[in-house]
Amino acid sequence: MVTRGFSSGRKPPTETDARLPPGQYLEQGFPVLSAGPTPRVRTEDWSFTLKHGPRPIKKWNWAEFNQLPLTKMTRDIHCVTAWTKFDTAWQGVLVDDILADAGIEAPTGFLLAHGYDGYTTNVPAKDLTTGRAMVALLYEGKPITADHGGPARLLVPHLYFWKSAKWLNGLQFTERDEPGFWELRGYHIYGDPWREQRYSGDP
């Protein structure tokens, strides 16, 4: 029997609900969060190095890097501090195209991303390849500002955003899954927002 005017109070899930990982809220702005001071890197001074351990495989300057194929990517992004921003629009070079230009396939299953500020974060190779990640050069059609990691930042949208290292200057293949800056300070080694892998004790 259903009594008019009386209900459980539950609302059917919306599209927004379906796109928000557990524990996240929708953010309309784009908060700026950094582990330290913001480096100001001129494109004239910027370079990107691909390494296997300590050995450089290939290095590009800004002009050379911008000659690589550019891809557009629109994705939701999720910060470990609990905000999610929908439909962020980026353009940059897929990690697949970086490897192709270097003439290699991933030699190990793990990488460390390195930033100009000394920041590092680890990401499995499978999470950076097959079109899943890029080195982003533009945000909403414009050069990425320094506050948001410009002139180039890593974009790994399916993991918490601390994995998308700002002020990127290199990717280094490692023989094992080496924790980076936040991982050494208690953040999860992988960081899947849909599993709420925020801290090292999370499943």
mmCIF file of N, CA and C in Angstrom, residues 29-31 69-78 83 85-94 132-158 161 164-167:
data_model
loop_
_atom_site.group_PDB
_atom_site.id
_atom_site.type_symbol
_atom_site.label_atom_id
_atom_site.label_comp_id
_atom_site.label_asym_id
_atom_site.label_seq_id
_atom_site.Cartn_x
_atom_site.Cartn_y
_atom_site.Cartn_z
ATOM 1 N N GLY A 29 35.060 25.757 -9.842
ATOM 2 C CA GLY A 29 36.320 26.444 -10.118
ATOM 3 C C GLY A 29 37.433 25.439 -10.382
ATOM 4 N N PHE A 30 38.663 25.910 -10.223
ATOM 5 C CA PHE A 30 39.822 25.034 -10.409
ATOM 6 C C PHE A 30 40.826 25.388 -9.313
ATOM 7 N N PRO A 31 40.673 24.767 -8.124
ATOM 8 C CA PRO A 31 41.563 25.092 -7.001
ATOM 9 C C PRO A 31 43.029 24.851 -7.346
ATOM 10 N N PRO A 69 52.835 14.711 -32.314
ATOM 11 C CA PRO A 69 51.382 14.774 -32.532
ATOM 12 C C PRO A 69 50.658 15.303 -31.297
ATOM 13 N N LEU A 70 49.736 16.239 -31.515
ATOM 14 C CA LEU A 70 48.955 16.809 -30.427
ATOM 15 C C LEU A 70 47.565 16.178 -30.408
ATOM 16 N N THR A 71 47.101 15.843 -29.217
ATOM 17 C CA THR A 71 45.817 15.179 -29.032
ATOM 18 C C THR A 71 44.974 15.977 -28.053
ATOM 19 N N LYS A 72 43.676 16.066 -28.314
ATOM 20 C CA LYS A 72 42.754 16.709 -27.379
ATOM 21 C C LYS A 72 42.142 15.654 -26.464
ATOM 22 N N MET A 73 41.940 16.029 -25.205
ATOM 23 C CA MET A 73 41.378 15.107 -24.229
ATOM 24 C C MET A 73 40.493 15.901 -23.270
ATOM 25 N N THR A 74 39.216 15.529 -23.157
ATOM 26 C CA THR A 74 38.296 16.148 -22.215
ATOM 27 C C THR A 74 37.893 15.097 -21.186
ATOM 28 N N ARG A 75 38.216 15.361 -19.926
ATOM 29 C CA ARG A 75 38.027 14.371 -18.874
ATOM 30 C C ARG A 75 37.610 15.042 -17.560
ATOM 31 N N ASP A 76 36.954 14.271 -16.709
ATOM 32 C CA ASP A 76 36.734 14.677 -15.332
ATOM 33 C C ASP A 76 38.031 14.439 -14.552
ATOM 34 N N ILE A 77 38.328 15.339 -13.604
ATOM 35 C CA ILE A 77 39.518 15.162 -12.768
ATOM 36 C C ILE A 77 39.086 15.164 -11.302
ATOM 37 N N HIS A 78 39.865 14.442 -10.468
ATOM 38 C CA HIS A 78 39.471 14.196 -9.093
ATOM 39 C C HIS A 78 40.656 14.433 -8.162
ATOM 40 N N TRP A 83 37.582 17.348 -4.126
ATOM 41 C CA TRP A 83 36.839 17.999 -5.199
ATOM 42 C C TRP A 83 37.007 17.258 -6.512
ATOM 43 N N LYS A 85 36.204 18.022 -10.750
ATOM 44 C CA LYS A 85 35.833 19.001 -11.772
ATOM 45 C C LYS A 85 35.503 18.246 -13.054
ATOM 46 N N PHE A 86 34.328 18.508 -13.594
ATOM 47 C CA PHE A 86 33.869 17.808 -14.785
ATOM 48 C C PHE A 86 34.409 18.470 -16.067
ATOM 49 N N ASP A 87 34.595 17.645 -17.080
ATOM 50 C CA ASP A 87 34.804 18.086 -18.468
ATOM 51 C C ASP A 87 35.949 19.084 -18.632
ATOM 52 N N THR A 88 37.082 18.789 -18.038
ATOM 53 C CA THR A 88 38.248 19.655 -18.243
ATOM 54 C C THR A 88 38.862 19.330 -19.605
ATOM 55 N N ALA A 89 39.205 20.374 -20.346
ATOM 56 C CA ALA A 89 39.648 20.222 -21.737
ATOM 57 C C ALA A 89 41.142 20.499 -21.857
ATOM 58 N N TRP A 90 41.876 19.507 -22.298
ATOM 59 C CA TRP A 90 43.324 19.584 -22.400
ATOM 60 C C TRP A 90 43.781 19.256 -23.815
ATOM 61 N N GLN A 91 44.983 19.692 -24.140
ATOM 62 C CA GLN A 91 45.624 19.292 -25.385
ATOM 63 C C GLN A 91 47.108 19.090 -25.098
ATOM 64 N N GLY A 92 47.641 18.017 -25.639
ATOM 65 C CA GLY A 92 49.041 17.725 -25.400
ATOM 66 C C GLY A 92 49.499 16.503 -26.160
ATOM 67 N N VAL A 93 50.578 15.909 -25.702
ATOM 68 C CA VAL A 93 51.199 14.774 -26.383
ATOM 69 C C VAL A 93 50.950 13.510 -25.565
ATOM 70 N N LEU A 94 50.280 12.546 -26.162
ATOM 71 C CA LEU A 94 50.057 11.279 -25.486
ATOM 72 C C LEU A 94 51.392 10.631 -25.138
ATOM 73 N N ARG A 132 45.706 6.668 -22.295
ATOM 74 C CA ARG A 132 45.139 7.011 -20.987
ATOM 75 C C ARG A 132 45.735 8.266 -20.370
ATOM 76 N N ALA A 133 46.898 8.713 -20.862
ATOM 77 C CA ALA A 133 47.571 9.849 -20.228
ATOM 78 C C ALA A 133 48.354 10.645 -21.264
ATOM 79 N N MET A 134 48.625 11.905 -20.928
ATOM 80 C CA MET A 134 49.377 12.772 -21.825
ATOM 81 C C MET A 134 50.235 13.733 -21.031
ATOM 82 N N VAL A 135 51.197 14.340 -21.734
ATOM 83 C CA VAL A 135 51.877 15.525 -21.235
ATOM 84 C C VAL A 135 51.098 16.704 -21.807
ATOM 85 N N ALA A 136 50.341 17.373 -20.950
ATOM 86 C CA ALA A 136 49.440 18.433 -21.384
ATOM 87 C C ALA A 136 50.190 19.747 -21.552
ATOM 88 N N LEU A 137 49.885 20.458 -22.648
ATOM 89 C CA LEU A 137 50.503 21.745 -22.969
ATOM 90 C C LEU A 137 49.494 22.888 -22.969
ATOM 91 N N LEU A 138 48.204 22.558 -23.167
ATOM 92 C CA LEU A 138 47.148 23.566 -23.226
ATOM 93 C C LEU A 138 45.993 23.141 -22.333
ATOM 94 N N TYR A 139 45.346 24.137 -21.710
ATOM 95 C CA TYR A 139 44.118 23.912 -20.958
ATOM 96 C C TYR A 139 43.067 24.881 -21.479
ATOM 97 N N GLU A 140 41.947 24.331 -21.889
ATOM 98 C CA GLU A 140 40.879 25.113 -22.516
ATOM 99 C C GLU A 140 41.414 25.980 -23.650
ATOM 100 N N GLY A 141 42.326 25.410 -24.425
ATOM 101 C CA GLY A 141 42.843 26.068 -25.618
ATOM 102 C C GLY A 141 43.928 27.091 -25.382
ATOM 103 N N LYS A 142 44.332 27.270 -24.139
ATOM 104 C CA LYS A 142 45.351 28.273 -23.819
ATOM 105 C C LYS A 142 46.531 27.620 -23.101
ATOM 106 N N PRO A 143 47.732 28.233 -23.171
ATOM 107 C CA PRO A 143 48.870 27.687 -22.435
ATOM 108 C C PRO A 143 48.537 27.514 -20.955
ATOM 109 N N ILE A 144 48.986 26.434 -20.375
ATOM 110 C CA ILE A 144 48.721 26.159 -18.969
ATOM 111 C C ILE A 144 49.490 27.169 -18.114
ATOM 112 N N THR A 145 48.796 27.809 -17.191
ATOM 113 C CA THR A 145 49.448 28.787 -16.332
ATOM 114 C C THR A 145 50.404 28.084 -15.366
ATOM 115 N N ALA A 146 51.342 28.853 -14.839
ATOM 116 C CA ALA A 146 52.315 28.291 -13.899
ATOM 117 C C ALA A 146 51.626 27.699 -12.672
ATOM 118 N N ASP A 147 50.588 28.360 -12.164
ATOM 119 C CA ASP A 147 49.887 27.861 -10.978
ATOM 120 C C ASP A 147 49.304 26.467 -11.203
ATOM 121 N N HIS A 148 48.929 26.183 -12.432
ATOM 122 C CA HIS A 148 48.341 24.881 -12.746
ATOM 123 C C HIS A 148 49.342 23.921 -13.385
ATOM 124 N N GLY A 149 50.636 24.258 -13.296
ATOM 125 C CA GLY A 149 51.649 23.297 -13.716
ATOM 126 C C GLY A 149 52.306 23.573 -15.036
ATOM 127 N N GLY A 150 52.006 24.731 -15.656
ATOM 128 C CA GLY A 150 52.608 25.045 -16.945
ATOM 129 C C GLY A 150 54.088 25.370 -16.834
ATOM 130 N N PRO A 151 54.797 25.216 -17.949
ATOM 131 C CA PRO A 151 54.259 25.085 -19.309
ATOM 132 C C PRO A 151 53.787 23.685 -19.693
ATOM 133 N N ALA A 152 54.154 22.650 -18.935
ATOM 134 C CA ALA A 152 53.719 21.293 -19.281
ATOM 135 C C ALA A 152 53.507 20.504 -18.001
ATOM 136 N N ARG A 153 52.431 19.742 -17.968
ATOM 137 C CA ARG A 153 52.163 18.901 -16.802
ATOM 138 C C ARG A 153 51.692 17.536 -17.270
ATOM 139 N N LEU A 154 51.857 16.548 -16.422
ATOM 140 C CA LEU A 154 51.313 15.232 -16.697
ATOM 141 C C LEU A 154 49.810 15.267 -16.449
ATOM 142 N N LEU A 155 49.065 14.529 -17.240
ATOM 143 C CA LEU A 155 47.625 14.389 -17.054
ATOM 144 C C LEU A 155 47.279 12.908 -17.038
ATOM 145 N N VAL A 156 46.891 12.427 -15.864
ATOM 146 C CA VAL A 156 46.455 11.033 -15.678
ATOM 147 C C VAL A 156 45.069 11.117 -15.038
ATOM 148 N N PRO A 157 44.028 11.408 -15.821
ATOM 149 C CA PRO A 157 42.745 11.813 -15.245
ATOM 150 C C PRO A 157 42.006 10.730 -14.472
ATOM 151 N N HIS A 158 42.322 9.466 -14.698
ATOM 152 C CA HIS A 158 41.580 8.408 -14.005
ATOM 153 C C HIS A 158 42.136 8.116 -12.614
ATOM 154 N N PHE A 161 44.448 13.456 -8.604
ATOM 155 C CA PHE A 161 45.178 14.442 -9.391
ATOM 156 C C PHE A 161 46.605 14.692 -8.905
ATOM 157 N N SER A 164 49.039 13.608 -11.438
ATOM 158 C CA SER A 164 49.233 14.426 -12.643
ATOM 159 C C SER A 164 50.257 15.519 -12.345
ATOM 160 N N ALA A 165 51.511 15.133 -12.289
ATOM 161 C CA ALA A 165 52.591 16.000 -11.809
ATOM 162 C C ALA A 165 52.672 17.314 -12.577
ATOM 163 N N LYS A 166 52.793 18.403 -11.824
ATOM 164 C CA LYS A 166 52.964 19.729 -12.418
ATOM 165 C C LYS A 166 54.414 19.948 -12.854
ATOM 166 N N TRP A 167 54.591 20.973 -13.704
ATOM 167 C CA TRP A 167 55.915 21.449 -14.123
ATOM 168 C C TRP A 167 56.816 20.283 -14.563
#
